[in-house]
Short mmCIF file of C-alpha atoms and ligand atoms in Angstrom, two decimals:
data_model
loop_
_atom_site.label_atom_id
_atom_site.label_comp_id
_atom_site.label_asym_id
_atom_site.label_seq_id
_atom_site.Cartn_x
_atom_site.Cartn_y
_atom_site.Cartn_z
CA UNK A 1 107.06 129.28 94.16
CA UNK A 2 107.53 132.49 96.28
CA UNK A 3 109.91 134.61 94.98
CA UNK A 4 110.93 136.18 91.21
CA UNK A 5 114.28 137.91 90.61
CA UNK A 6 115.11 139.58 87.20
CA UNK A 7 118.38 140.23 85.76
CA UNK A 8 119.92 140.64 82.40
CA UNK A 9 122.63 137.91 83.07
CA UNK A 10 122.99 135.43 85.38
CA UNK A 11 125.50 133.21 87.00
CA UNK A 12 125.33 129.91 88.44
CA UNK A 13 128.41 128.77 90.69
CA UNK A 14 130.68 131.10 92.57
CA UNK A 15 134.20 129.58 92.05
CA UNK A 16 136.74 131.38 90.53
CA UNK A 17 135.34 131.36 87.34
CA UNK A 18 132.17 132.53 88.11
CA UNK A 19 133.81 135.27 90.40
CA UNK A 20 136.03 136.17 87.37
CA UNK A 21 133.15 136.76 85.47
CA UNK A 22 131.18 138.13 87.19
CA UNK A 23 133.54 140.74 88.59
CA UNK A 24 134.81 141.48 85.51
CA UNK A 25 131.21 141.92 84.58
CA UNK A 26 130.80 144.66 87.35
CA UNK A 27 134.11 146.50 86.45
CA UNK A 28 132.54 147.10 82.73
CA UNK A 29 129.09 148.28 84.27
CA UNK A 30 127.24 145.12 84.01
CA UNK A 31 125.84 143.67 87.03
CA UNK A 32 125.26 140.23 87.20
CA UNK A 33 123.28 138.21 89.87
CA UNK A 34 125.63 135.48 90.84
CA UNK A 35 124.43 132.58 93.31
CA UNK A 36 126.55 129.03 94.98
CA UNK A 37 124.40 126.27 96.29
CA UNK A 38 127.96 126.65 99.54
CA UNK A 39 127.63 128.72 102.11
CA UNK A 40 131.15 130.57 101.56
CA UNK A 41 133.80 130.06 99.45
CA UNK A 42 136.02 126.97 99.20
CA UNK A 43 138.33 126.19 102.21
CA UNK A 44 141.50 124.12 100.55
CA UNK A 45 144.18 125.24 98.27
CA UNK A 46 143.15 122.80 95.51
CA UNK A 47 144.74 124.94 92.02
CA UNK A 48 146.75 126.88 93.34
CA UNK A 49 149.39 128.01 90.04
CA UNK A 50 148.64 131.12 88.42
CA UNK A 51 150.47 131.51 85.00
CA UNK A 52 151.64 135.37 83.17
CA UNK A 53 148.29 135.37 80.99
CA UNK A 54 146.31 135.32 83.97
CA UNK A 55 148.31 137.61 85.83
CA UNK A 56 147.93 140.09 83.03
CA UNK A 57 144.19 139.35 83.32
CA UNK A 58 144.40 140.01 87.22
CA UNK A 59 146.89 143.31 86.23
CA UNK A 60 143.74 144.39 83.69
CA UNK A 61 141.38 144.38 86.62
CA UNK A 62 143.55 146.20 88.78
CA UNK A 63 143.64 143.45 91.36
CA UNK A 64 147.11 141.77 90.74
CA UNK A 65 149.21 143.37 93.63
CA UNK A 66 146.84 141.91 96.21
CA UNK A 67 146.99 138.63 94.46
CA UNK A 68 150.71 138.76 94.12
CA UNK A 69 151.07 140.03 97.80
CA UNK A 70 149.19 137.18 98.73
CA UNK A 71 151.06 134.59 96.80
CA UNK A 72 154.34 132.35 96.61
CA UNK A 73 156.24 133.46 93.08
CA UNK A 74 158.58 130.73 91.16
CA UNK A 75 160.83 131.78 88.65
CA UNK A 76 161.63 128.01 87.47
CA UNK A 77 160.03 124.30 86.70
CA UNK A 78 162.48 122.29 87.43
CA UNK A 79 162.40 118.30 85.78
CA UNK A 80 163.39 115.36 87.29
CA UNK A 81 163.42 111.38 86.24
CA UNK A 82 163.88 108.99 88.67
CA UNK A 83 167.06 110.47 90.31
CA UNK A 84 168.30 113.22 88.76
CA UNK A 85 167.76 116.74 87.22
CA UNK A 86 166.87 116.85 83.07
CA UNK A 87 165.65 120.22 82.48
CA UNK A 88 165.44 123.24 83.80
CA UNK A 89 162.93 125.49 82.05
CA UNK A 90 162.94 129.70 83.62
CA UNK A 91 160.36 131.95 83.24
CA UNK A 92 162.59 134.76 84.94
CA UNK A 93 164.16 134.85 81.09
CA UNK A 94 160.96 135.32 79.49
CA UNK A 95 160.47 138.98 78.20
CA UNK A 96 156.70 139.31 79.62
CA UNK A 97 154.94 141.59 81.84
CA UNK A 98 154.76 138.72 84.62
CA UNK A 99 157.86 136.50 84.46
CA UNK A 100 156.41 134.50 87.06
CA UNK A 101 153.94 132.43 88.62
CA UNK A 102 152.19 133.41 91.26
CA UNK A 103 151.50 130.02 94.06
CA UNK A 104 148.16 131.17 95.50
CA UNK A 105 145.72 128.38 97.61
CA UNK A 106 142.32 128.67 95.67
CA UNK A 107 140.83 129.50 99.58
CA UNK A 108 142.56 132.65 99.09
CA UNK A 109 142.32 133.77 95.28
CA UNK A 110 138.26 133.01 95.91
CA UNK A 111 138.29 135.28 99.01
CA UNK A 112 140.00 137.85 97.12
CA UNK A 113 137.54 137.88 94.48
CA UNK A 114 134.52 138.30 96.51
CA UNK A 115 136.42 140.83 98.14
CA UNK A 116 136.41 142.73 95.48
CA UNK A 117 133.19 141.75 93.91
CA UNK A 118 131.70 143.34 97.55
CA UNK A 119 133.95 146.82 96.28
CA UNK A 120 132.05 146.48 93.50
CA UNK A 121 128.76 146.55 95.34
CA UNK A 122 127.73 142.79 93.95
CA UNK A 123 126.96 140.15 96.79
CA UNK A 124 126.88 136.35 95.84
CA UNK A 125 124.01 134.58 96.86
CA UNK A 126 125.83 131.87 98.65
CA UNK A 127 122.92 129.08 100.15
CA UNK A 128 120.89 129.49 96.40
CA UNK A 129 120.96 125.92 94.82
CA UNK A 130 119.77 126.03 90.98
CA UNK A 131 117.75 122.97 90.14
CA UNK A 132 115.95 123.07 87.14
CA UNK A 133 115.80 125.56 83.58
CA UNK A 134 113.13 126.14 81.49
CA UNK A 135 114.03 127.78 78.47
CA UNK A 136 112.18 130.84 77.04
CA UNK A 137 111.73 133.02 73.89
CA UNK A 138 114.03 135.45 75.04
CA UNK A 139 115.59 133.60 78.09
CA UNK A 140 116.25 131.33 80.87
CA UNK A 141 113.91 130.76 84.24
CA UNK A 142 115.83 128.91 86.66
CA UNK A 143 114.33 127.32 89.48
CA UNK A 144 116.64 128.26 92.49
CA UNK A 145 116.57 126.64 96.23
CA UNK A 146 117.14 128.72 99.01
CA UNK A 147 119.25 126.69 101.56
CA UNK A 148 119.21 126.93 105.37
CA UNK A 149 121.12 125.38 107.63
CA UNK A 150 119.79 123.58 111.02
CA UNK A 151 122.30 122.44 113.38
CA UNK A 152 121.39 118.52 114.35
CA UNK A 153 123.31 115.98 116.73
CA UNK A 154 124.42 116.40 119.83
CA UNK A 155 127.60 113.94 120.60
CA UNK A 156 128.79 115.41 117.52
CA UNK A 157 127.66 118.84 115.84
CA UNK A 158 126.71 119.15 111.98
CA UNK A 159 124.24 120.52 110.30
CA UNK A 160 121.80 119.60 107.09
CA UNK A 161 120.53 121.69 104.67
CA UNK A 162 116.77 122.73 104.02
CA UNK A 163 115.05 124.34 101.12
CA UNK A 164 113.86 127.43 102.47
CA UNK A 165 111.59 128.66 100.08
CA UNK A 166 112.32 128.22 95.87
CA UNK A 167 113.42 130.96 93.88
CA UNK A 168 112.14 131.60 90.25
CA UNK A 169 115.42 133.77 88.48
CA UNK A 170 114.47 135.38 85.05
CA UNK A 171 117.78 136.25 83.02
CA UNK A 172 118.83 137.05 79.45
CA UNK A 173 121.29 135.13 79.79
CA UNK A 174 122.73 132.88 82.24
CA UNK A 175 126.55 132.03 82.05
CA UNK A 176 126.85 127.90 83.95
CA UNK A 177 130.08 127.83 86.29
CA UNK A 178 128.93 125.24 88.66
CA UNK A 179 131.99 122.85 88.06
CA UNK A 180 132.88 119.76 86.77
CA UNK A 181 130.04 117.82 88.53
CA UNK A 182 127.87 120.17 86.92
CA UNK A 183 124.01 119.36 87.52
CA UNK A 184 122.90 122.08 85.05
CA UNK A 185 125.03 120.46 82.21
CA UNK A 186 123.31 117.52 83.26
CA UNK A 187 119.79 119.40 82.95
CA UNK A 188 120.67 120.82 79.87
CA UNK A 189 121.31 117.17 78.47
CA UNK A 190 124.74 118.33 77.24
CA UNK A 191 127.33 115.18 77.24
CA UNK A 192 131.06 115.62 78.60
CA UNK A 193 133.25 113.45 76.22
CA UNK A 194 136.72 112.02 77.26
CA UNK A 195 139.76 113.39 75.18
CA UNK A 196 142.52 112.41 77.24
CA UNK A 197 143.73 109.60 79.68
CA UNK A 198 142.17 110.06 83.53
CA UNK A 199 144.40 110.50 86.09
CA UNK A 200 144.45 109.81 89.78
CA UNK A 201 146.43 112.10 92.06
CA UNK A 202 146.97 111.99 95.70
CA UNK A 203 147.75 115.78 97.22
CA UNK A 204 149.30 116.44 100.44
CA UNK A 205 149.75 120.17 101.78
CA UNK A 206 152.64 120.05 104.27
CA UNK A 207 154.37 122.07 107.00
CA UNK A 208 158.54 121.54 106.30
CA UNK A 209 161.56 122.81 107.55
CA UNK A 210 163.08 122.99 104.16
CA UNK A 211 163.13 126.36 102.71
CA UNK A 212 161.46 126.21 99.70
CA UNK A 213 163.46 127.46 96.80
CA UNK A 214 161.62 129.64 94.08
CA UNK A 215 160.86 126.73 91.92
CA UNK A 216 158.23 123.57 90.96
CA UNK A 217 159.68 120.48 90.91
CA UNK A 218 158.74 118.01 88.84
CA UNK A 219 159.33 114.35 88.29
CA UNK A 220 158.44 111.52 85.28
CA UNK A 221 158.88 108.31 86.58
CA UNK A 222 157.47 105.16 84.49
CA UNK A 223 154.81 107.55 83.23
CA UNK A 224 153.67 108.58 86.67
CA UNK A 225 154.10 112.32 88.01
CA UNK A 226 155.48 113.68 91.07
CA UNK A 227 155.39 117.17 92.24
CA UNK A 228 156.01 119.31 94.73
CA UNK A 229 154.65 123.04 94.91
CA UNK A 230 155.88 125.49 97.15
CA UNK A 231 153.33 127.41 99.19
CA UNK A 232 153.21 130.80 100.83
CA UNK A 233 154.91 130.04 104.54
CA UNK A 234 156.65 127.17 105.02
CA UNK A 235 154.37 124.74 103.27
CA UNK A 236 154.29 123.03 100.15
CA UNK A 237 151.72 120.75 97.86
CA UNK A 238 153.03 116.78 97.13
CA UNK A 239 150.74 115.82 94.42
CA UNK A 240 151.60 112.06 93.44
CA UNK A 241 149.96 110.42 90.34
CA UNK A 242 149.04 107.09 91.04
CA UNK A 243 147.47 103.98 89.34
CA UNK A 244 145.61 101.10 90.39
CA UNK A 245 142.76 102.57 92.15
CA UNK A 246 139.80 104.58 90.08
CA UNK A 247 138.09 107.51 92.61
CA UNK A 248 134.48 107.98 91.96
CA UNK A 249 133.70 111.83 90.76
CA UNK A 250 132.51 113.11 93.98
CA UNK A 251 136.20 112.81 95.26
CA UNK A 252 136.16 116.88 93.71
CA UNK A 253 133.70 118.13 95.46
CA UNK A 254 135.16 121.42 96.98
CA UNK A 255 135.45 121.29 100.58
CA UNK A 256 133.90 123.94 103.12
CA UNK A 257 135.31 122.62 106.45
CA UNK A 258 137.87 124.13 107.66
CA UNK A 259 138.62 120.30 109.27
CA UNK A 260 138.50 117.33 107.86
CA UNK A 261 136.62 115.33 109.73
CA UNK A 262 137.46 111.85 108.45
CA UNK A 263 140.36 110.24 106.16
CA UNK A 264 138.79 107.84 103.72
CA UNK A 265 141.46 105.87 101.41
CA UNK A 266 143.76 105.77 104.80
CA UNK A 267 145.64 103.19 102.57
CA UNK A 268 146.08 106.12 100.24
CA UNK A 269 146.01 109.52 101.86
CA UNK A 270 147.87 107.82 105.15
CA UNK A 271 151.00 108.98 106.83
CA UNK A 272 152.88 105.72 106.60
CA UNK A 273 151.89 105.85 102.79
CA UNK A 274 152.77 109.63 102.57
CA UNK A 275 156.36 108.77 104.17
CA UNK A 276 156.67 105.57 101.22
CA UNK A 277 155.94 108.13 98.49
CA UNK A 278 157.84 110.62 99.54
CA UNK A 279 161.30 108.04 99.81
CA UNK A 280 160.53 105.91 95.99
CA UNK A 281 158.92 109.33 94.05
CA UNK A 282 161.03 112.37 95.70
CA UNK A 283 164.12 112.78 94.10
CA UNK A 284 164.87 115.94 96.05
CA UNK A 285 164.86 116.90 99.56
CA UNK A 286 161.38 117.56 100.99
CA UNK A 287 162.92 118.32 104.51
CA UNK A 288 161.30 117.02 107.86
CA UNK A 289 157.62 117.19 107.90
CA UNK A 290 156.20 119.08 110.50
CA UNK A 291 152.58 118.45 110.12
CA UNK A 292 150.43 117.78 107.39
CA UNK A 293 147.93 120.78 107.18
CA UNK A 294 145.52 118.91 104.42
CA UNK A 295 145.53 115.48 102.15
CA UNK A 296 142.95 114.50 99.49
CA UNK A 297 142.56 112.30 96.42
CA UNK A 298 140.64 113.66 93.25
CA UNK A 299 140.62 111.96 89.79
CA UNK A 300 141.28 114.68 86.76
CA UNK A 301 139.41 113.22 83.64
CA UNK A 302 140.41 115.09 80.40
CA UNK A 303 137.17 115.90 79.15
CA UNK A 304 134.74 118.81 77.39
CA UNK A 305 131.31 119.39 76.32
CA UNK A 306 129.72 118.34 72.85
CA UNK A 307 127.82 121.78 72.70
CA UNK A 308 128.90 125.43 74.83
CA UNK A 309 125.72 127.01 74.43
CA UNK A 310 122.20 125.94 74.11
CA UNK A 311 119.88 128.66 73.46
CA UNK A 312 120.23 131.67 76.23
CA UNK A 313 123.02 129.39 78.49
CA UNK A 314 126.61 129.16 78.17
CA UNK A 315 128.80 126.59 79.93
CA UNK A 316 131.93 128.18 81.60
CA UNK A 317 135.25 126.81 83.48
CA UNK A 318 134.90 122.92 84.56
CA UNK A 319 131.47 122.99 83.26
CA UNK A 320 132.67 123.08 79.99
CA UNK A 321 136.05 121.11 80.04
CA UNK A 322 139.33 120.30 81.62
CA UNK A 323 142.45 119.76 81.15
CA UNK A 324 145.53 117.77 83.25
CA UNK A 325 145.98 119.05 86.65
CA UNK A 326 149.72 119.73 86.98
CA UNK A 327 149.82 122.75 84.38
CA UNK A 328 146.81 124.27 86.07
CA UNK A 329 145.27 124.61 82.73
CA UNK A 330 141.62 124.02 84.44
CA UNK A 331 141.99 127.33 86.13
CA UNK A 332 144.46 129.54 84.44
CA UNK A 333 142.19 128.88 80.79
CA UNK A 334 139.06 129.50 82.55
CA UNK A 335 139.99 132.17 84.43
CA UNK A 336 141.30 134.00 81.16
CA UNK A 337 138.33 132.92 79.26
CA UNK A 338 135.69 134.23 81.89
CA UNK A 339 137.30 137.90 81.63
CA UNK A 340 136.74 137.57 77.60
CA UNK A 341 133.49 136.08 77.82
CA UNK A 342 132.43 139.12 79.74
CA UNK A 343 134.14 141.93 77.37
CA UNK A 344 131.66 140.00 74.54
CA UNK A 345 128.64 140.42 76.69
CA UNK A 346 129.67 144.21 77.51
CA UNK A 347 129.91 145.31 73.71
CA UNK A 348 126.74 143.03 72.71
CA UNK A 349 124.45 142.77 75.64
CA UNK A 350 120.99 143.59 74.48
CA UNK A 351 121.91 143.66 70.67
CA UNK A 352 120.83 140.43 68.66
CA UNK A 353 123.95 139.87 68.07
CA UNK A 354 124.85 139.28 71.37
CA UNK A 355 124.26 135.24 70.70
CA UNK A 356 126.41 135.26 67.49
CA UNK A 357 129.33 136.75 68.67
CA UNK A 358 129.29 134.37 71.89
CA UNK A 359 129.45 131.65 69.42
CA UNK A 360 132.55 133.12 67.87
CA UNK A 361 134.00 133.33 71.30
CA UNK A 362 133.10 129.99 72.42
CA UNK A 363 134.82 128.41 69.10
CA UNK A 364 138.07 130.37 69.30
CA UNK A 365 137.83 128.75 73.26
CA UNK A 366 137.50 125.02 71.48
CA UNK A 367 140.28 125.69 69.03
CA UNK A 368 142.72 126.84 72.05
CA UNK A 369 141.82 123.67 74.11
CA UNK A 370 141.94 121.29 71.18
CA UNK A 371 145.57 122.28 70.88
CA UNK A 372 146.42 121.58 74.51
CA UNK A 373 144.65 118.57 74.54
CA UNK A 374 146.99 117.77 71.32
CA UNK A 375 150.32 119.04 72.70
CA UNK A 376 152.10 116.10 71.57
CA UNK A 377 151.28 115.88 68.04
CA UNK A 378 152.36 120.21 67.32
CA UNK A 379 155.76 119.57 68.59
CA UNK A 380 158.70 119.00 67.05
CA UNK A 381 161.89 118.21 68.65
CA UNK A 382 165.15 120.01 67.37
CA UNK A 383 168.58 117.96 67.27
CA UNK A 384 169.38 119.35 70.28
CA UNK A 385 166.70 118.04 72.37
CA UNK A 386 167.77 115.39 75.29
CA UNK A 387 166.33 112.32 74.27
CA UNK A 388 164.65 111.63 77.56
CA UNK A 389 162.71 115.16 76.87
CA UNK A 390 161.58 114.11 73.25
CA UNK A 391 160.47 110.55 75.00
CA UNK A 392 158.42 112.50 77.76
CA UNK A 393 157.28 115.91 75.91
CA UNK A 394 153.91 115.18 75.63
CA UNK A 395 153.36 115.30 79.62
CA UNK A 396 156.59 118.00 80.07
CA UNK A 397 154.26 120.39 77.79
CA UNK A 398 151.28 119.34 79.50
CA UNK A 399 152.95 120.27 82.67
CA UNK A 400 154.03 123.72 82.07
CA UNK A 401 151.87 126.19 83.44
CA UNK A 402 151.64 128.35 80.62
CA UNK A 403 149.65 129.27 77.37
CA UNK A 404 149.77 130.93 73.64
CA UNK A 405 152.94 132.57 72.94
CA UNK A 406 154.22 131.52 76.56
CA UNK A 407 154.25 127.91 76.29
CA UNK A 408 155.59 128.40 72.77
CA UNK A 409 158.76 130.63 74.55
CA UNK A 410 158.78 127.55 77.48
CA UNK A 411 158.77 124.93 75.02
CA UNK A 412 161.63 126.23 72.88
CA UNK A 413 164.14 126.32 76.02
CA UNK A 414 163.33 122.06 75.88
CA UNK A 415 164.71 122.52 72.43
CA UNK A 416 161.56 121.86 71.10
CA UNK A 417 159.27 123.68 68.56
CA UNK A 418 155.53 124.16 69.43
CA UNK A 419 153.42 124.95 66.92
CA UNK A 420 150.14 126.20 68.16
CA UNK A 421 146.74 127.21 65.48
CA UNK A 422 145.44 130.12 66.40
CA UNK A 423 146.32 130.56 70.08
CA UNK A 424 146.02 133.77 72.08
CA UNK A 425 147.58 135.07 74.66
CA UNK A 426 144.58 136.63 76.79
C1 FAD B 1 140.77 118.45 95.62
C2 FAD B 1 140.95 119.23 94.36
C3 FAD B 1 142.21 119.42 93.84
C4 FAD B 1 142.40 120.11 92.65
N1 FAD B 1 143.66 120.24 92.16
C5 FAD B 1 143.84 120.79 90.94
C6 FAD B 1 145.10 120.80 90.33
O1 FAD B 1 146.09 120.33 90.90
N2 FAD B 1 145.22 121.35 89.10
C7 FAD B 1 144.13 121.88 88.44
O2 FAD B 1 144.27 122.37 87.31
N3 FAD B 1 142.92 121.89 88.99
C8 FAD B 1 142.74 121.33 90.22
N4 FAD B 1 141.49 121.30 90.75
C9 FAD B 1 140.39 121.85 89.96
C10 FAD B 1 140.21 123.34 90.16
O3 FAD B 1 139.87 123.56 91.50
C11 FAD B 1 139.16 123.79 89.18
O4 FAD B 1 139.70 123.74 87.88
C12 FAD B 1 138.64 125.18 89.43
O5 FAD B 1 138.12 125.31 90.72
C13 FAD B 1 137.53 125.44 88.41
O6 FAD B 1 136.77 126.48 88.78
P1 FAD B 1 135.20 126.57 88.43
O7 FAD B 1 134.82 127.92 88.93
O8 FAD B 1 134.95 126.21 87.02
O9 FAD B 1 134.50 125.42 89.29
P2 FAD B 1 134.45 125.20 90.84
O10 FAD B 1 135.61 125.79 91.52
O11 FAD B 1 134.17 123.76 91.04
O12 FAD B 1 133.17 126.04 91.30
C14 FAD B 1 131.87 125.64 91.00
C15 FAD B 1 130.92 126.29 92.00
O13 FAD B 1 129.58 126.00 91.62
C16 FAD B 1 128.83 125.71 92.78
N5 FAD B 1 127.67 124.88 92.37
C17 FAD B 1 127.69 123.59 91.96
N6 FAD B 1 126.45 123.18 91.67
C18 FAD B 1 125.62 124.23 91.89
C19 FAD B 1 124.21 124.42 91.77
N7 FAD B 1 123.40 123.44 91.37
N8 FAD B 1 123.70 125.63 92.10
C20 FAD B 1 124.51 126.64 92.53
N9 FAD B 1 125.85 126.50 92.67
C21 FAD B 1 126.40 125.32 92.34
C22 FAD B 1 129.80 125.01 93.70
O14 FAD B 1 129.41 125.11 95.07
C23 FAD B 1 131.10 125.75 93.41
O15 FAD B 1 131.36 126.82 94.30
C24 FAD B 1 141.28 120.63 91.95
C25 FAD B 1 140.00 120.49 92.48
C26 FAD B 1 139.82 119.79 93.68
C27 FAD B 1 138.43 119.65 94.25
#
């Protein structure tokens, strides 16, 4: 061991979540040390939907004109089946401070954030890998890895990682956002149970010359979803849902690269695949494909932890649980959740009841995702609902970038009556 750092709170993983928190951390006079086993931040557009509640949340830190700037904004979610249009549902009617959503690649909202987490004087450790936790009295120590990298090879460059020197952090607390592969979860002997069907989906990010129109398209075909995102430019995300081949977790790791050096799954993530897709799933014009900028595979299991916090730790964003990919709910609910996680630890940081009143937190988290994880069963269809909507509402409410009072507005334009316990609107 060669090194100690102290802090009053810690946090493990720099994705968005952890940037969230931590920044909104600094903005309340709290500074938190905040370290990523990467060397930067992530380099693909993986979520990329940001819903009103977290725009307000962005608004609240004074930070949503740069996202918005940076961003692609859709006014509509537009449904297909198989061949035709079945419902069209408009957030531009919606009587909200953001009427929108704002399409932003996660490369750029997570370059944004350490932006301003730098404005706020706070510098992640990128290249610190936490390995092991040792609980105390009043605290954590967390065994940390510093990483270096030494270029190797010669026909062809890369480089591998060695530990530097290890890295003993004393915290308070320590807040885990190192994502859904999460090794401190893992440490902490905290289980991830499935409450939901896994789903494969195959995502292409491509170059067209059709002009994307302000809206997310959406088709249910047999069960199996098809979408198509438009992107800042003149790109776009396909994601296609697929069946009949399971993808080992490691297929969401977050990529640094800014090439892809290899395409496993060529069967899958393959032009002449792409090009099938596109002709039995698209029921709309995707224009003429110019180039395709990125492609990957990554299975979304529904899952969340038996326990948030043990002892001084608290398990945040895909740590803690997840949700189906096409409503974004992964990232809008944790991104929303890490800026009220930190306005607890701002009013009770240092009081004993600091650990109390995270628990109160962490449950009113649990009884918002139960309820999206139970869409289905709190909604009633009216007499007016099309009956192909009331057949498919459980994944048409899953798939509507929204929450709380938003969804509720969203759902009622299908003609159908959500009725969510207790859910807030960030
Ligand atoms: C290919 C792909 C496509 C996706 N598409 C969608 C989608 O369509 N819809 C959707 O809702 N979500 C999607 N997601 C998921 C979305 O990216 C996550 O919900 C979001 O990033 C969660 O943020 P997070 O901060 O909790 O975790 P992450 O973004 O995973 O960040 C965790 C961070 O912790 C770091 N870390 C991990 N272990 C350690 C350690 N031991 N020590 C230090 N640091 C560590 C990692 O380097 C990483 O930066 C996709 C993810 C991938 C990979």
């Amino acid at each position: 061991m060669f090194g100690k750092r102290n802090s009053e709170t810690l946090i493990v993983g720099a994705g968005p979540i952890g940037m969230m928190t931590a920044l909104a951390l600094a903005q309340n006079g709290v500074r938190a040390n905040i370290i990523d086993k990467a060397n930067r931040t992530c380099a693909r557009s993986n979520a990329l939907v940001l819903n009103p509640a977290s725009l307000e949340a962005f608004n609240r830190l004074g930070i949503v004109d740069r996202i918005i700037d940076n961003s692609f904004r859709v006014d509509e979610i537009v449904f297909y089946d198989d061949s035709q249009v079945r419902e069209t549902v408009k957030l531009k009617d919606l009587d909200i401070a953001f009427p929108f959503l704002a399409i932003v690649p996660q490369s750029s909202l997570e370059d944004l954030l350490e932006s301003e987490l730098k404005r706020e004087g706070v510098s992640i450790l990128w290249n610190h890998r936490a390995t092991h936790i040792k609980h105390m009295i009043n605290g954590i120590e967390l065994e940390v890895d510093k990483l270096v990298e030494r270029s190797i090879g010669y026909a062809v460059a890369h480089s591998e990682k060695l530990v530097d020197k290890t890295i003993s952090f004393q915290t308070k607390l320590m807040l885990v956002a190192d994502g859904y592969n999460s090794l401190l979860r893992d440490r902490l002997g905290i289980e991830a149970t499935s409450v939901g069907q896994t789903s494969q989906h195959a995502l292409f990010d491509i170059e067209t010359d059709a002009y994307p129109d302000r809206e997310i398209r959406i088709s249910i075909n047999k069960g199996l979803e098809t979408v198509q995102y438009p992107m800042i430019g003149d790109m776009s995300r396909l994601a296609f849902q697929f069946e009949g081949m399971t993808l080992p977790s490691d297929y969401r790791e977050k990529e640094r690269m800014p090439v892809q050096a290899s395409f496993e799954q060529e069967k899958l993530l393959g032009d002449r695949h792409l090009y099938e897709l596109i002709q039995s799933r698209c029921p709309w014009n995707t224009g003429y494909i110019n180039r395709v900028i990125w492609r990957a595979a990554a299975p979304f299991e529904i899952r969340k932890v038996k326990m948030l916090r043990e002892g001084h730790t608290v398990l945040l964003g895909d740590a803690a649980r997840t949700f189906a990919p096409t409503g974004m709910a992964s990232l809008n609910q944790g991104l929303q959740e890490a800026e009220r996680i930190a306005d607890t630890i701002k009013n009770d940081l240092g009081k004993s009841e600091l650990l109390l009143s995270l628990d109160r937190q962490l449950e009113e988290f649990e009884t918002e995702w139960d309820a999206l994880y139970h869409l289905g069963t709190h909604s009633h269809p009216l007499d007016m609902a099309d009956p192909w909507t009331v057949a498919n509402r459980k994944q048409l409410l899953q798939s509507l970038p929204a929450n709380g009072e938003t969804l509720e507005r969203l759902a009622s334009q299908l003609f159908i009556h959500l009725v969510i316990p207790q859910m807030v609107d960030a």
